[in-house]
Tab-separated table of C-alpha atoms and ligand atoms in Angstrom:
chain	number	residue	atom	x	y	z
M	53	MET	CA	1.219	-41.221	-20.356
M	54	THR	CA	2.214	-39.735	-23.697
M	55	THR	CA	2.064	-35.964	-24.139
M	56	PRO	CA	-0.792	-35.052	-26.514
M	57	THR	CA	-0.576	-32.281	-29.109
M	58	LEU	CA	-3.241	-29.623	-29.549
M	59	LYS	CA	-4.572	-28.893	-33.033
M	60	GLY	CA	-7.555	-27.013	-34.382
M	61	THR	CA	-9.686	-23.886	-34.281
M	62	ILE	CA	-11.647	-22.768	-31.269
M	63	GLN	CA	-14.085	-20.048	-30.257
M	64	VAL	CA	-13.753	-19.183	-26.600
M	65	PRO	CA	-16.773	-17.605	-24.844
M	66	GLY	CA	-17.542	-13.895	-24.574
M	67	ASP	CA	-15.563	-11.434	-22.494
M	68	LYS	CA	-16.490	-11.462	-18.797
M	69	SER	CA	-15.798	-7.767	-18.143
M	70	ILE	CA	-17.760	-6.620	-21.198
M	71	SER	CA	-20.668	-8.993	-20.476
M	72	HIS	CA	-21.131	-7.552	-16.956
M	73	ARG	CA	-21.028	-4.023	-18.319
M	74	ALA	CA	-23.508	-4.788	-21.141
M	75	ILE	CA	-26.111	-5.799	-18.527
M	76	ILE	CA	-25.394	-2.802	-16.306
M	77	PHE	CA	-25.443	-0.142	-19.037
M	78	GLY	CA	-28.325	-1.863	-20.881
M	79	SER	CA	-30.398	-1.857	-17.676
M	80	ILE	CA	-29.945	1.853	-16.925
M	81	ALA	CA	-30.367	2.953	-20.537
M	82	GLU	CA	-33.622	4.036	-22.132
M	83	GLY	CA	-34.940	1.539	-24.677
M	84	GLN	CA	-34.139	-2.028	-25.638
M	85	THR	CA	-30.478	-3.085	-25.643
M	86	THR	CA	-29.438	-6.277	-27.402
M	87	VAL	CA	-26.289	-8.210	-26.557
M	88	SER	CA	-24.720	-10.960	-28.652
M	89	ASN	CA	-22.097	-13.471	-27.517
M	90	PHE	CA	-22.923	-12.768	-23.860
M	91	LEU	CA	-20.843	-14.905	-21.473
M	92	ARG	CA	-23.237	-17.291	-19.706
M	93	SER	CA	-20.910	-17.981	-16.782
M	94	ASN	CA	-21.710	-17.919	-13.070
M	95	ASP	CA	-20.192	-14.455	-12.516
M	96	CYS	CA	-22.154	-12.764	-15.290
M	97	LEU	CA	-25.327	-14.622	-14.369
M	98	ALA	CA	-24.982	-13.186	-10.842
M	99	THR	CA	-25.111	-9.683	-12.357
M	100	LEU	CA	-28.037	-10.665	-14.586
M	101	GLN	CA	-30.015	-12.080	-11.643
M	102	ALA	CA	-29.342	-8.967	-9.538
M	103	PHE	CA	-30.791	-6.657	-12.213
M	104	ARG	CA	-33.820	-8.924	-12.600
M	105	GLN	CA	-34.353	-8.632	-8.828
M	106	MET	CA	-34.292	-4.856	-9.280
M	107	GLY	CA	-37.122	-5.023	-11.813
M	108	VAL	CA	-35.285	-5.147	-15.153
M	109	HIS	CA	-36.799	-7.445	-17.761
M	110	ILE	CA	-33.968	-9.410	-19.471
M	111	LYS	CA	-34.756	-12.060	-22.079
M	112	GLU	CA	-32.150	-14.779	-22.700
M	113	ASP	CA	-31.936	-16.621	-25.994
M	114	GLY	CA	-28.782	-18.765	-26.013
M	115	ASN	CA	-25.906	-16.295	-25.797
M	116	SER	CA	-28.090	-13.345	-26.829
M	117	LEU	CA	-29.819	-10.982	-24.422
M	118	THR	CA	-32.584	-8.452	-24.852
M	119	ILE	CA	-32.639	-5.940	-22.013
M	120	ASP	CA	-35.586	-3.579	-21.480
M	121	GLY	CA	-33.719	-0.617	-19.993
M	122	VAL	CA	-35.460	1.228	-17.150
M	123	GLY	CA	-33.419	4.462	-17.278
M	124	MET	CA	-30.937	5.828	-14.738
M	125	LEU	CA	-33.405	6.031	-11.863
M	126	GLY	CA	-35.866	3.281	-12.847
M	127	LEU	CA	-34.361	0.444	-10.822
M	128	GLN	CA	-36.436	-0.837	-7.902
M	129	GLU	CA	-35.418	-2.064	-4.466
M	130	SER	CA	-34.765	-5.814	-4.401
M	131	GLN	CA	-36.889	-7.688	-1.859
M	132	GLU	CA	-34.147	-10.323	-1.484
M	133	PRO	CA	-30.397	-9.768	-0.839
M	134	LEU	CA	-28.325	-9.314	-4.012
M	135	ASP	CA	-26.179	-12.461	-4.159
M	136	MET	CA	-22.926	-11.608	-5.914
M	137	GLN	CA	-21.682	-15.208	-5.512
M	138	ASN	CA	-17.930	-15.231	-6.458
M	139	SER	CA	-17.970	-12.047	-8.501
M	140	GLY	CA	-15.848	-9.083	-7.443
M	141	THR	CA	-16.762	-7.249	-10.646
M	142	SER	CA	-20.520	-7.504	-9.973
M	143	THR	CA	-20.035	-6.370	-6.374
M	144	ARG	CA	-17.816	-3.371	-6.923
M	145	LEU	CA	-19.498	-2.035	-10.076
M	146	MET	CA	-22.965	-2.403	-8.613
M	147	ALA	CA	-21.880	-0.844	-5.306
M	148	GLY	CA	-21.098	2.280	-7.346
M	149	LEU	CA	-24.385	2.260	-9.217
M	150	LEU	CA	-26.498	1.544	-6.121
M	151	ALA	CA	-24.872	4.185	-3.878
M	152	GLY	CA	-26.818	6.940	-5.664
M	153	GLN	CA	-30.205	5.214	-6.047
M	154	HIS	CA	-33.399	6.136	-4.185
M	155	PHE	CA	-33.505	2.815	-2.293
M	156	ASP	CA	-31.292	0.648	-0.097
M	157	SER	CA	-29.589	-2.621	-1.072
M	158	HIS	CA	-28.071	-5.549	0.780
M	159	MET	CA	-25.233	-7.502	-0.885
M	160	VAL	CA	-23.908	-10.933	0.011
M	161	GLY	CA	-21.354	-13.249	-1.602
M	162	ASP	CA	-19.672	-16.635	-1.277
M	163	ALA	CA	-16.850	-17.391	1.183
M	164	SER	CA	-14.084	-16.197	-1.180
M	165	LEU	CA	-15.843	-12.948	-2.152
M	166	SER	CA	-16.633	-12.279	1.506
M	167	LYS	CA	-12.888	-12.046	2.175
M	168	ARG	CA	-12.115	-9.569	-0.611
M	169	PRO	CA	-11.511	-5.895	0.223
M	170	MET	CA	-14.397	-3.471	-0.292
M	171	GLY	CA	-12.748	-0.461	1.370
M	172	ARG	CA	-11.300	0.449	-2.028
M	173	VAL	CA	-14.805	1.291	-3.315
M	174	ILE	CA	-16.278	2.447	-0.003
M	175	THR	CA	-13.624	5.209	0.367
M	176	PRO	CA	-14.329	7.109	-2.891
M	177	LEU	CA	-18.084	6.443	-2.745
M	178	SER	CA	-18.183	7.855	0.810
M	179	GLU	CA	-16.371	10.956	-0.442
M	180	MET	CA	-19.277	11.320	-2.877
M	181	ASN	CA	-21.692	11.196	0.126
M	182	GLY	CA	-22.429	7.479	-0.265
M	183	THR	CA	-23.277	5.380	2.792
M	184	LEU	CA	-21.955	1.843	2.459
M	185	VAL	CA	-21.672	-0.293	5.562
M	186	ALA	CA	-19.527	-3.403	5.161
M	187	THR	CA	-18.539	-6.062	7.684
M	188	ASP	CA	-14.900	-5.273	8.582
M	189	GLY	CA	-14.381	-3.962	5.053
M	190	HIS	CA	-15.949	-7.081	3.464
M	191	LEU	CA	-19.317	-8.427	2.346
M	192	PRO	CA	-22.074	-8.607	3.553
M	193	MET	CA	-22.576	-4.919	2.786
M	194	ASP	CA	-25.517	-2.534	3.098
M	195	ILE	CA	-25.764	0.278	0.583
M	196	TYR	CA	-28.054	3.117	1.609
M	197	GLY	CA	-29.269	5.166	-1.354
M	198	GLU	CA	-28.084	8.785	-1.040
M	199	VAL	CA	-27.894	11.950	-3.112
M	200	LEU	CA	-24.280	11.944	-4.367
M	201	HIS	CA	-22.020	14.789	-5.446
M	202	GLY	CA	-19.066	14.685	-7.828
M	203	ILE	CA	-15.435	14.373	-6.670
M	204	HIS	CA	-11.922	14.505	-8.048
M	205	TYR	CA	-10.364	11.153	-7.195
M	206	ARG	CA	-6.893	9.777	-7.774
M	207	LEU	CA	-7.025	5.995	-7.553
M	208	PRO	CA	-4.382	4.627	-5.173
M	209	ILE	CA	-4.260	1.337	-7.166
M	210	ALA	CA	-4.798	0.607	-10.847
M	211	SER	CA	-8.210	-1.072	-10.618
M	212	ALA	CA	-10.850	-1.072	-13.326
M	213	GLN	CA	-13.395	-2.289	-10.813
M	214	VAL	CA	-12.848	0.723	-8.552
M	215	LYS	CA	-12.705	3.121	-11.510
M	216	SER	CA	-15.955	1.677	-12.881
M	217	ALA	CA	-17.686	1.902	-9.493
M	218	ILE	CA	-16.877	5.624	-9.398
M	219	ILE	CA	-17.988	6.117	-13.024
M	220	LEU	CA	-21.350	4.454	-12.324
M	221	ALA	CA	-21.868	6.433	-9.111
M	222	ALA	CA	-20.856	9.621	-10.934
M	223	LEU	CA	-23.678	9.105	-13.453
M	224	THR	CA	-26.196	9.509	-10.602
M	225	ALA	CA	-24.364	12.437	-8.912
M	226	GLN	CA	-25.327	16.111	-8.915
M	227	SER	CA	-22.031	17.439	-10.287
M	228	ASP	CA	-19.111	16.327	-12.476
M	229	THR	CA	-16.534	13.759	-11.326
M	230	THR	CA	-12.938	13.430	-12.483
M	231	ILE	CA	-10.824	10.308	-12.055
M	232	GLU	CA	-7.047	9.897	-12.325
M	233	GLU	CA	-5.424	6.487	-12.619
M	234	PRO	CA	-1.868	5.589	-11.554
M	235	LEU	CA	-1.643	3.233	-14.586
M	236	PRO	CA	-4.258	2.643	-17.283
M	237	SER	CA	-6.581	-0.224	-16.317
M	238	ARG	CA	-9.101	-1.865	-18.663
M	239	ASP	CA	-11.328	0.810	-20.194
M	240	HIS	CA	-14.452	-1.159	-21.129
M	241	SER	CA	-16.688	1.011	-18.905
M	242	GLU	CA	-15.480	4.190	-20.589
M	243	THR	CA	-15.885	2.686	-24.081
M	244	MET	CA	-19.364	1.428	-23.341
M	245	LEU	CA	-20.482	4.668	-21.705
M	246	LYS	CA	-19.245	6.571	-24.758
M	247	LEU	CA	-21.406	4.266	-26.903
M	248	PHE	CA	-24.550	4.646	-24.734
M	249	SER	CA	-24.114	8.352	-23.967
M	250	PRO	CA	-21.278	10.235	-25.696
M	251	GLU	CA	-22.082	13.446	-23.739
M	252	SER	CA	-21.554	11.715	-20.384
M	253	ILE	CA	-17.796	11.173	-20.646
M	254	ASP	CA	-14.603	12.991	-21.630
M	255	LYS	CA	-11.101	11.573	-21.570
M	256	GLU	CA	-8.179	13.958	-21.780
M	257	ASP	CA	-4.569	13.892	-20.569
M	258	GLY	CA	-5.202	10.711	-18.595
M	259	LEU	CA	-8.185	12.299	-16.792
M	260	ILE	CA	-11.659	10.786	-17.055
M	261	THR	CA	-14.512	13.241	-16.511
M	262	ILE	CA	-18.104	12.119	-16.024
M	263	HIS	CA	-20.953	14.552	-16.705
M	264	PRO	CA	-24.181	13.312	-15.108
M	265	ASP	CA	-27.703	14.141	-16.263
M	266	HIS	CA	-27.466	12.830	-19.817
M	267	PRO	CA	-29.701	9.841	-20.550
M	268	LEU	CA	-28.127	6.619	-21.821
M	269	LYS	CA	-29.660	5.314	-25.057
M	270	ALA	CA	-30.099	1.589	-25.769
M	271	GLN	CA	-27.506	-0.010	-28.078
M	272	HIS	CA	-26.424	-3.285	-29.608
M	273	VAL	CA	-23.320	-4.740	-27.925
M	274	GLU	CA	-21.318	-7.493	-29.593
M	275	VAL	CA	-19.133	-9.102	-26.953
M	276	PRO	CA	-15.729	-10.251	-28.293
M	277	ALA	CA	-14.209	-13.554	-27.153
M	278	ASP	CA	-12.453	-13.131	-23.807
M	279	ILE	CA	-8.678	-12.708	-24.147
M	280	SER	CA	-8.364	-13.899	-20.550
M	281	SER	CA	-9.986	-17.212	-21.573
M	282	ALA	CA	-8.049	-17.346	-24.858
M	283	ALA	CA	-4.877	-16.994	-22.742
M	284	PHE	CA	-5.115	-20.633	-21.617
M	285	PHE	CA	-5.101	-21.814	-25.238
M	286	LEU	CA	-2.359	-19.378	-26.240
M	287	VAL	CA	-0.088	-20.789	-23.555
M	288	ALA	CA	-1.125	-24.408	-24.140
M	289	GLY	CA	-0.459	-23.969	-27.864
M	290	ALA	CA	2.926	-22.380	-27.176
M	291	ILE	CA	4.230	-25.061	-24.796
M	292	VAL	CA	2.626	-28.375	-25.746
M	293	PRO	CA	5.063	-29.702	-28.376
M	294	GLY	CA	3.730	-29.932	-31.956
M	295	SER	CA	0.644	-27.806	-31.261
M	296	GLU	CA	-1.080	-25.280	-33.517
M	297	ILE	CA	-4.285	-23.560	-32.384
M	298	THR	CA	-6.381	-20.773	-33.893
M	299	ILE	CA	-8.650	-18.814	-31.549
M	300	GLU	CA	-11.329	-16.766	-33.280
M	301	ARG	CA	-12.601	-13.210	-32.728
M	302	VAL	CA	-10.598	-12.512	-29.568
M	303	GLY	CA	-10.945	-9.064	-27.982
M	304	LEU	CA	-7.637	-7.213	-28.331
M	305	ASN	CA	-8.323	-4.033	-26.396
M	306	PRO	CA	-4.875	-2.453	-25.735
M	307	THR	CA	-5.683	-2.286	-21.997
M	308	ARG	CA	-6.062	-6.106	-21.976
M	309	ASP	CA	-3.507	-7.416	-24.471
M	310	GLY	CA	-0.449	-7.656	-22.205
M	311	ILE	CA	-0.166	-11.395	-22.807
M	312	ILE	CA	0.194	-10.810	-26.554
M	313	ARG	CA	3.096	-8.423	-25.916
M	314	VAL	CA	4.739	-10.921	-23.563
M	315	LEU	CA	4.415	-13.752	-26.114
M	316	GLU	CA	5.853	-11.500	-28.834
M	317	GLN	CA	8.835	-10.571	-26.642
M	318	MET	CA	9.388	-14.262	-25.935
M	319	GLY	CA	9.650	-14.933	-29.664
M	320	ALA	CA	6.464	-17.036	-29.800
M	321	ASP	CA	5.159	-18.145	-33.191
M	322	LEU	CA	1.974	-16.052	-32.992
M	323	THR	CA	-0.035	-14.718	-35.937
M	324	ILE	CA	-2.498	-11.885	-35.331
M	325	ASP	CA	-5.134	-11.510	-38.009
M	326	ARG	CA	-7.007	-8.313	-37.118
M	327	ILE	CA	-10.744	-8.007	-37.888
M	328	ASP	CA	-11.669	-4.603	-39.263
M	329	GLN	CA	-14.939	-3.469	-37.635
M	330	PRO	CA	-16.226	-0.760	-35.280
M	331	GLY	CA	-16.343	-1.263	-31.484
M	332	GLU	CA	-13.881	-3.208	-29.329
M	333	PRO	CA	-10.882	-4.405	-31.448
M	334	MET	CA	-10.817	-8.137	-32.297
M	335	ALA	CA	-8.480	-10.572	-34.066
M	336	ASN	CA	-8.099	-14.227	-34.946
M	337	LEU	CA	-4.985	-15.530	-33.197
M	338	THR	CA	-2.883	-18.515	-34.284
M	339	ILE	CA	-0.230	-19.897	-31.974
M	340	LYS	CA	2.299	-22.640	-32.768
M	341	ALA	CA	4.592	-24.368	-30.307
M	342	GLY	CA	8.256	-23.416	-30.630
M	343	PRO	CA	11.331	-22.151	-28.792
M	344	LEU	CA	10.734	-19.312	-26.309
M	345	LYS	CA	12.779	-16.789	-24.342
M	346	THR	CA	12.245	-15.824	-20.669
M	347	PHE	CA	10.114	-12.804	-19.686
M	348	HIS	CA	10.285	-10.032	-17.101
M	349	ILE	CA	6.936	-8.549	-16.148
M	350	GLU	CA	6.934	-5.370	-14.031
M	351	GLU	CA	4.340	-3.286	-12.197
M	352	ALA	CA	3.547	-1.118	-15.232
M	353	ASP	CA	2.722	-4.251	-17.262
M	354	ILE	CA	0.372	-5.783	-14.697
M	355	PRO	CA	-2.992	-4.072	-15.397
M	356	ALA	CA	-3.044	-5.276	-19.025
M	357	LEU	CA	-2.435	-8.895	-17.973
M	358	VAL	CA	-3.613	-8.988	-14.353
M	359	ASP	CA	-5.796	-12.080	-14.830
M	360	GLU	CA	-3.171	-13.880	-16.944
M	361	VAL	CA	-0.458	-14.101	-14.273
M	362	PRO	CA	-1.284	-17.709	-13.243
M	363	ILE	CA	-1.101	-19.057	-16.797
M	364	LEU	CA	1.977	-16.921	-17.572
M	365	ALA	CA	3.699	-18.496	-14.570
M	366	LEU	CA	3.032	-21.906	-16.099
M	367	LEU	CA	4.393	-20.624	-19.416
M	368	ALA	CA	7.616	-19.577	-17.660
M	369	THR	CA	8.121	-23.094	-16.270
M	370	ALA	CA	8.483	-24.352	-19.847
M	371	VAL	CA	11.223	-21.887	-20.819
M	372	ASP	CA	14.938	-22.340	-20.083
M	373	GLY	CA	16.133	-19.703	-17.604
M	374	VAL	CA	14.705	-17.342	-15.012
M	375	SER	CA	11.494	-15.358	-15.653
M	376	THR	CA	10.206	-12.784	-13.187
M	377	ILE	CA	6.896	-11.157	-12.261
M	378	SER	CA	6.960	-8.145	-9.912
M	379	GLY	CA	4.591	-5.362	-8.816
M	380	ALA	CA	1.761	-7.899	-8.683
M	381	ALA	CA	0.659	-7.697	-5.019
M	382	GLU	CA	-2.958	-7.250	-6.237
M	383	LEU	CA	-2.902	-10.953	-7.117
M	384	ARG	CA	-3.111	-11.697	-3.399
M	385	VAL	CA	-6.666	-10.285	-3.181
M	386	LYS	CA	-8.230	-11.966	-6.211
M	387	GLU	CA	-10.549	-15.015	-6.057
M	388	SER	CA	-7.668	-16.643	-4.120
M	389	ASP	CA	-4.190	-15.498	-3.113
M	390	ARG	CA	-2.955	-16.272	-6.608
M	391	LEU	CA	0.750	-15.799	-5.919
M	392	ALA	CA	0.629	-18.311	-3.074
M	393	ALA	CA	-1.650	-20.678	-5.011
M	394	ILE	CA	0.593	-20.731	-8.099
M	395	ALA	CA	3.776	-21.247	-6.086
M	396	SER	CA	2.326	-24.075	-3.999
M	397	GLU	CA	0.311	-25.942	-6.647
M	398	LEU	CA	2.744	-25.684	-9.579
M	399	GLY	CA	5.392	-26.570	-6.960
M	400	LYS	CA	3.497	-29.867	-6.417
M	401	LEU	CA	4.070	-30.505	-10.135
M	402	GLY	CA	7.826	-30.009	-9.820
M	403	ALA	CA	8.009	-26.342	-10.885
M	404	SER	CA	10.711	-24.207	-9.321
M	405	ILE	CA	8.905	-21.030	-8.204
M	406	GLU	CA	9.999	-18.601	-5.522
M	407	GLU	CA	7.210	-16.522	-4.024
M	408	LYS	CA	7.935	-12.840	-3.283
M	409	PRO	CA	5.578	-10.407	-1.492
M	410	ASP	CA	4.637	-8.845	-4.849
M	411	GLY	CA	5.555	-11.459	-7.422
M	412	LEU	CA	7.212	-14.682	-8.490
M	413	ILE	CA	10.625	-15.840	-9.669
M	414	ILE	CA	10.280	-18.852	-11.927
M	415	THR	CA	13.215	-20.996	-13.001
M	416	GLY	CA	12.014	-22.934	-16.007
M	417	GLY	CA	13.256	-25.481	-18.445
M	418	LYS	CA	13.031	-28.782	-16.624
M	419	PRO	CA	10.011	-30.967	-17.444
M	420	LEU	CA	7.216	-30.921	-14.861
M	421	THR	CA	6.881	-34.143	-12.830
M	422	VAL	CA	4.118	-34.948	-10.392
M	423	GLN	CA	5.243	-34.819	-6.753
M	424	ASP	CA	1.696	-34.761	-5.353
M	425	GLU	CA	-1.308	-35.943	-7.373
M	426	GLN	CA	-3.796	-33.811	-5.408
M	427	VAL	CA	-3.635	-30.182	-6.438
M	428	ASP	CA	-5.959	-27.450	-5.192
M	429	SER	CA	-7.646	-24.732	-7.238
M	430	PHE	CA	-8.629	-22.964	-3.973
M	431	GLY	CA	-11.996	-22.495	-5.692
M	432	ASP	CA	-10.342	-20.046	-8.100
M	433	HIS	CA	-11.314	-20.501	-11.762
M	434	ARG	CA	-8.024	-19.205	-13.166
M	435	ILE	CA	-5.948	-21.463	-10.914
M	436	ALA	CA	-8.116	-24.455	-11.905
M	437	MET	CA	-7.667	-23.763	-15.653
M	438	THR	CA	-3.919	-23.218	-15.219
M	439	LEU	CA	-3.634	-26.611	-13.510
M	440	LYS	CA	-5.730	-28.194	-16.262
M	441	VAL	CA	-3.301	-26.890	-18.913
M	442	ALA	CA	-0.358	-28.054	-16.778
M	443	SER	CA	-1.892	-31.555	-16.686
M	444	LEU	CA	-1.277	-31.848	-20.459
M	445	LEU	CA	2.479	-31.842	-19.790
M	446	LEU	CA	2.536	-34.388	-16.970
M	447	ASP	CA	3.665	-37.973	-16.734
M	448	LYS	CA	0.797	-38.908	-14.365
M	449	GLU	CA	-2.874	-37.973	-13.840
M	450	ILE	CA	-3.658	-35.311	-11.238
M	451	THR	CA	-6.858	-34.440	-9.383
M	452	ILE	CA	-7.757	-30.763	-9.240
M	453	LYS	CA	-9.782	-29.938	-6.128
M	454	ASP	CA	-12.932	-27.844	-6.826
M	455	GLU	CA	-12.352	-28.003	-10.576
M	456	ASP	CA	-15.990	-27.000	-11.173
M	457	CYS	CA	-15.145	-23.413	-10.213
M	458	MET	CA	-14.083	-22.954	-13.878
M	459	ALA	CA	-17.801	-22.171	-14.449
M	460	VAL	CA	-17.154	-18.731	-12.934
M	461	SER	CA	-15.692	-17.548	-16.257
M	462	TYR	CA	-15.559	-20.538	-18.623
M	463	PRO	CA	-18.102	-23.317	-17.995
M	464	THR	CA	-17.065	-25.418	-21.027
M	465	PHE	CA	-13.288	-25.098	-20.655
M	466	SER	CA	-12.513	-28.801	-20.218
M	467	THR	CA	-14.700	-29.914	-23.133
M	468	ASP	CA	-13.281	-27.191	-25.384
M	469	LEU	CA	-9.722	-28.215	-24.484
M	470	ASN	CA	-10.575	-31.871	-25.189
M	471	THR	CA	-11.740	-31.028	-28.739
M	472	LEU	CA	-8.165	-29.902	-29.546
M	473	ILE	CA	-6.335	-32.921	-28.124
M	474	ARG	CA	-4.686	-35.259	-30.639
M	475	LYS	CA	-3.016	-38.276	-29.026
T	265	S3P	C1	-12.147	-6.527	-13.895
T	265	S3P	C2	-11.031	-5.881	-13.431
T	265	S3P	C3	-9.876	-6.570	-12.825
T	265	S3P	C4	-9.866	-8.050	-13.137
T	265	S3P	C5	-11.225	-8.680	-13.004
T	265	S3P	C6	-12.240	-7.996	-13.890
T	265	S3P	C7	-13.250	-5.741	-14.454
T	265	S3P	O1	-9.936	-6.397	-11.428
T	265	S3P	O2	-8.951	-8.720	-12.316
T	265	S3P	O3	-11.183	-10.057	-13.353
T	265	S3P	O4	-14.100	-6.305	-15.161
T	265	S3P	O5	-13.293	-4.527	-14.204
T	265	S3P	P1	-9.309	-5.082	-10.717
T	265	S3P	O6	-9.858	-3.934	-11.399
T	265	S3P	O7	-9.782	-5.114	-9.303
T	265	S3P	O8	-7.838	-5.260	-10.848
């Protein structure tokens, strides 16, 4: 097999985090919200279906949505369980919103989601007078609608999902809520709430305060391309020799752009062409393959690149020397145990990776060679896409188990990657 090069311009699909939030805020706003470049992936469609079950009329036209908002207390009890499928974001954000409704809800999920911890949202929501009954801290979960009160909560972990659950619950509470974060996590909920209801939120000295009782007003939301999806092309472009790829209109929110900072520190040939417009920041990114230096990623860096760790580990295998990732224990409770999955599956491709309780030590520089042709995604979309990029560098074909799970965040990943391949 000869190594291909990657050349061309690509538009990756809309941001997953922002797409979920556009449905949620659009549904509880008053009036008709429109969304463009919505991500039609399994995770976001789980959120969309759940709001339809709760009586929200949502029209789909390609990647555009029209949502007829029902107002903060206009949702209705779903007659069927809310199936969150593989989506932690849908589950945790909606748990927050549903805790303060006037009806009860029952949430279920797939095997992977049913292993993920829900105590992290149940604890603060219970402090607000919520009643959420999970199964040993996991889905299935019953959420009994209660009258909530505000709290002051310091998050024990940097988690945008937990923060957003509290923000959404706080909107239905009877008094103000303040939230403190140990490290800044993605702030799409705060940005979108500010757009839909500027009076509902204040941010000062690292404290987020939510003032309930202000209606949300319908808006237009343009979803930028997902930097977490662009990440696979940024790394592929950086390490597949001779490559040059441009990725258009990528969201560059400073709470999400950790991978850009890592690539810059590594000396990557990356051009950032910023697009001047209101709303979430965006840029066209061009990456060219070239020499790279090792990286050292620490706990404080993790929130801004939490979903990029698998593909960054692959990047490190291509660079001479030792790269390290620490303070990343959260990776163990994602769609799979990502630290274990990366170490074992890239190990099957000849990578030298030592697994630590909270990170990875990667000794890179020697070409990958297939030791075992069967690699496993563990049903985790980001592991599957990392292995797909790795396959470009290999001397033999590999089979990725459960490759279809890419549809969780990027249904057309393989076809998009193929459009760039020049043999
Ligand atoms: C997300 C937050 C992150 C991230 C996930 C999406 C969000 O999770 O890993 O893919 O949209 O809020 P945590 O907040 O649990 O770290």
